[in-house]
XYZ file of C-alpha atoms in Angstrom:
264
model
C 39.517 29.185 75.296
C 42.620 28.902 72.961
C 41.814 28.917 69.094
C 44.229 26.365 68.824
C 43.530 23.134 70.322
C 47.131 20.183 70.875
C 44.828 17.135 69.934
C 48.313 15.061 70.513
C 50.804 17.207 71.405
C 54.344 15.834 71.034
C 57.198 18.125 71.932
C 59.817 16.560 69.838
C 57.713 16.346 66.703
C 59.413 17.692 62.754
C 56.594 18.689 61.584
C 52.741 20.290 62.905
C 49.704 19.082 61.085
C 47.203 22.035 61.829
C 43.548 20.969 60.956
C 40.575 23.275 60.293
C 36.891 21.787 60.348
C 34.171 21.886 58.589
C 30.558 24.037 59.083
C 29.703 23.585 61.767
C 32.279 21.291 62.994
C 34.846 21.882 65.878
C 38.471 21.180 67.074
C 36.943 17.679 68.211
C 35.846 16.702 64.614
C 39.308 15.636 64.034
C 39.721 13.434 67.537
C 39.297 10.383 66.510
C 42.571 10.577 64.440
C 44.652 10.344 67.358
C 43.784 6.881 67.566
C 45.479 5.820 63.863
C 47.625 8.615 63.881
C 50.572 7.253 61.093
C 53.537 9.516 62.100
C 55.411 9.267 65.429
C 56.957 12.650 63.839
C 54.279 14.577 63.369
C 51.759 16.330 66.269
C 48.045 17.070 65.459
C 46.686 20.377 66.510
C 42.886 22.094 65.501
C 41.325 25.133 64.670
C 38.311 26.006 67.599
C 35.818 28.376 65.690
C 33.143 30.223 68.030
C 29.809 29.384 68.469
C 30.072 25.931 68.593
C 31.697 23.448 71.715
C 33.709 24.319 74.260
C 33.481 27.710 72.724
C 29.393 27.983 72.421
C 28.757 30.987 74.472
C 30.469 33.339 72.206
C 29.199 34.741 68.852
C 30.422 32.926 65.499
C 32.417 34.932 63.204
C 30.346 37.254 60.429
C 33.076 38.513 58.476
C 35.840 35.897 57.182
C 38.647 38.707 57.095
C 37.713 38.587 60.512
C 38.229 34.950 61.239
C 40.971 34.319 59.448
C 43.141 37.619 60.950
C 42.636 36.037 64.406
C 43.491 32.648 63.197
C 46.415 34.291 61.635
C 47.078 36.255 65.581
C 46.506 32.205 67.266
C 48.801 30.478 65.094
C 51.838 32.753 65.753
C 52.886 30.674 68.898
C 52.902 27.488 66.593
C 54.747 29.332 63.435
C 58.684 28.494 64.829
C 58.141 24.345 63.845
C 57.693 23.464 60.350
C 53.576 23.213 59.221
C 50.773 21.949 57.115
C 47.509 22.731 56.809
C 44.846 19.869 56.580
C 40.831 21.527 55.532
C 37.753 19.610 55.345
C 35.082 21.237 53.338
C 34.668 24.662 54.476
C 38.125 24.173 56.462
C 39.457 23.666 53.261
C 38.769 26.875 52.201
C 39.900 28.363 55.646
C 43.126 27.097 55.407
C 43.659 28.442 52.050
C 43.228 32.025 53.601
C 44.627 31.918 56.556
C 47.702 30.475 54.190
C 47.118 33.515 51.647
C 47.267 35.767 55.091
C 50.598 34.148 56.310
C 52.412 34.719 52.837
C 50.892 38.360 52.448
C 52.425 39.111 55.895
C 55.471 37.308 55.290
C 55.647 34.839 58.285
C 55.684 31.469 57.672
C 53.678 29.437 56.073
C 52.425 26.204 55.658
C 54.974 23.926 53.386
C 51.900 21.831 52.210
C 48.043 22.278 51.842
C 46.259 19.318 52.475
C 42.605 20.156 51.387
C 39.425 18.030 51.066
C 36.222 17.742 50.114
C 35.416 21.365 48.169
C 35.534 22.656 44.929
C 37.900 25.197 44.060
C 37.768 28.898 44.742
C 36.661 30.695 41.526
C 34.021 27.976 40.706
C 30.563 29.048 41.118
C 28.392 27.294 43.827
C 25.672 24.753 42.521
C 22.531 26.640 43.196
C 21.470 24.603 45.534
C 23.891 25.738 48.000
C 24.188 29.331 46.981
C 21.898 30.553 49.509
C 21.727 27.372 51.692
C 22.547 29.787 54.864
C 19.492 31.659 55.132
C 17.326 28.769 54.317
C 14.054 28.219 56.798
C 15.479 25.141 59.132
C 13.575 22.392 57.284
C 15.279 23.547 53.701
C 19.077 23.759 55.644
C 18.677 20.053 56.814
C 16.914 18.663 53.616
C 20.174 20.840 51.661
C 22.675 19.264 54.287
C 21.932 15.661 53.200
C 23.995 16.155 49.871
C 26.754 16.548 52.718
C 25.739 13.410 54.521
C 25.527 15.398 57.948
C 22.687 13.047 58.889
C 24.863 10.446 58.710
C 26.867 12.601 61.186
C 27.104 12.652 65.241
C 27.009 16.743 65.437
C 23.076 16.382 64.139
C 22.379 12.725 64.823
C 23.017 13.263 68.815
C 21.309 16.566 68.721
C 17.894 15.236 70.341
C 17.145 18.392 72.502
C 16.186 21.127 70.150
C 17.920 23.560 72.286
C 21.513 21.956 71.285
C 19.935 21.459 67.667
C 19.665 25.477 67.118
C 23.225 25.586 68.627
C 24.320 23.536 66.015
C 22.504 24.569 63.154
C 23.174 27.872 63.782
C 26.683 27.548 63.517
C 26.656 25.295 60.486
C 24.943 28.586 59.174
C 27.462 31.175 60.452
C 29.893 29.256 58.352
C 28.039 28.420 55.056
C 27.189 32.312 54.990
C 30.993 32.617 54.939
C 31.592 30.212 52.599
C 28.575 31.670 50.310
C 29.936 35.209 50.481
C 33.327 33.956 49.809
C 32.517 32.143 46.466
C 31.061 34.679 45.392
C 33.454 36.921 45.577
C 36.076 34.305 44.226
C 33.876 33.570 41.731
C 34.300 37.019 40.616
C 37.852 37.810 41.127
C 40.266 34.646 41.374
C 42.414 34.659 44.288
C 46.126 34.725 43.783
C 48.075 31.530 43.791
C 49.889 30.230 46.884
C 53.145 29.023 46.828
C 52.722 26.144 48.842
C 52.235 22.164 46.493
C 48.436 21.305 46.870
C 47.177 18.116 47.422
C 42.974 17.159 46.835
C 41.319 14.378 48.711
C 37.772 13.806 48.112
C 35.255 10.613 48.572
C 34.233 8.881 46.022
C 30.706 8.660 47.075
C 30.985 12.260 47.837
C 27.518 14.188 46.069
C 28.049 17.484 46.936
C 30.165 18.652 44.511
C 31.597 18.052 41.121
C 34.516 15.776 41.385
C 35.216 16.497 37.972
C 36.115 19.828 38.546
C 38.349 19.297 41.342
C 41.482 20.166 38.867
C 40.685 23.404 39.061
C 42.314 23.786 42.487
C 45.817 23.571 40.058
C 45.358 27.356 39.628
C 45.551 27.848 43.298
C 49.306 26.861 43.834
C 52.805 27.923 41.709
C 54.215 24.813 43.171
C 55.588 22.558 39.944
C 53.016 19.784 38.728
C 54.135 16.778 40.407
C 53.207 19.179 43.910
C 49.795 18.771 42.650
C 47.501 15.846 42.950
C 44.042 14.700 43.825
C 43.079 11.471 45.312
C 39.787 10.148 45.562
C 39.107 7.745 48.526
C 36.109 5.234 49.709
C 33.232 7.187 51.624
C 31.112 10.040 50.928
C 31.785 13.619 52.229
C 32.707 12.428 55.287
C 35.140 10.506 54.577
C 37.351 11.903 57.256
C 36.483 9.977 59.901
C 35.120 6.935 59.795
C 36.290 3.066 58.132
C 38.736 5.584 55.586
C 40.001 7.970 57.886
C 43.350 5.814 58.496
C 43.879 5.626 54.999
C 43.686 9.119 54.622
C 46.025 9.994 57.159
C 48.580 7.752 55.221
C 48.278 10.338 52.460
C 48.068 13.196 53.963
C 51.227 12.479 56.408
C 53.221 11.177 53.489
C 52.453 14.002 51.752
C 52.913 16.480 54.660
C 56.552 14.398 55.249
C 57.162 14.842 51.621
C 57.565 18.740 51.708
C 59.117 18.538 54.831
C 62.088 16.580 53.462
C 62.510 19.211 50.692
C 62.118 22.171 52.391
C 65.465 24.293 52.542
C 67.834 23.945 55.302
């Protein structure tokens, strides 16, 4: 299966919104969007990580250098339209990589990053979540609560306990990622990107420190008014759900807004 999954494809679209998901979550997290999609302009397309979905039968990723070089190898099909990248949580952090990756090989790259839901690289994780990933299975779901995953489908539908080790087990392929990579940020600061950031987070939203959030400024050159953070209605999953429409207004205007200024 592709890596890259046309959620609504539209041939004659100005601009691709490219969407990575959260732990654990898949191409299909970011369905239901097709049904309040804003933008007649603009065609919605997803990251498919391994180990979870259509893609279950093969091994999740161990290294993120590893992941995000054959993200960078999927995308180049989709690299001759104008982009944006839209991350949830640990997508967020995903498509600030796979970004970094696109600029370091100079092909190009995203003209806006639309990121959500995670506290910037170089911040140390609460302690809580520092070791979250190799937590016994009754500690990972008690931990996961701060991220309102009961309140998601991916572990409230997961009645056979079969398909509930499928799915925790990818939620923990990616939090080791994420827990390896704040660490390391945490100890070097990544470079900036070029690209203007924008910050969405819920207001509800209790796993993280919203007051932090303008720390992500360090992560983009861009001037200061390419720079914002809005907080929405919700909790971390604000995404989908009675606020996703709203978000999409945001993130397509934004998304449209770096279009319009990128150089002819």
């Amino acid at each position: 299966m592709s890596m890259i999954v046309e959620l609504l494809p539209r041939p004659d679209a100005s601009l691709r919104l490219i969407c990575f998901p959260w732990a654990g979550g898949t191409a299909h997290s970011y369905l239901e969007w097709r049904d309040h999609f804003p933008s007649e302009t603009i065609e919605l397309l997803a990251v498919a990580l391994p180990g979870r979905g259509a893609r279950a039968a093969e091994p999740a990723y161990t290294k993120l250098s590893a992941l995000v070089n054959d993200a960078v190898e999927a995308l180049l099909p989709y690299l001759s339209a104008p982009f944006a990248f839209f991350g949830h949580s640990f997508g967020a952090l995903l498509a600030t990589e796979v970004a970094r990756a696109l600029e370091l090989r100079a092909l190009p790259a995203p003209l806006s990053l639309l990121l959500s839901a995670h506290p910037a690289p170089g911040l140390a994780l609460p302690a809580d979540q520092a070791t979250l990933s190799s937590s016994t299975d009754g500690a990972l779901l008690d931990g996961l609560k701060k991220w309102d995953f009961a309140a998601d489908s991916v572990l409230a539908d997961a009645a056979d306990p079969e398909l509930a080790q499928l799915m925790l087990g990818s939620i923990r392929a990616d939090l080791a990622l994420r827990e390896a990579y704040c660490r390391d940020a945490a100890a070097a600061l990544p470079s900036p990107l070029s690209a203007p950031l924008h910050v969405f987070v819920g207001a509800d939203d209790r796993s993280l420190d919203h007051a932090a959030l303008p720390a992500w400024r360090e992560l983009t050159t861009a001037d200061p008014g390419d720079f914002s953070i809005t907080s929405l209605p919700g909790g971390h999953f604000f995404v989908n759900g009675p606020t996703s429409a709203a978000l999409l207004e945001h993130v397509c205007r934004r998304a449209s807004e770096a279009l319009a200024r990128r150089p002819v």
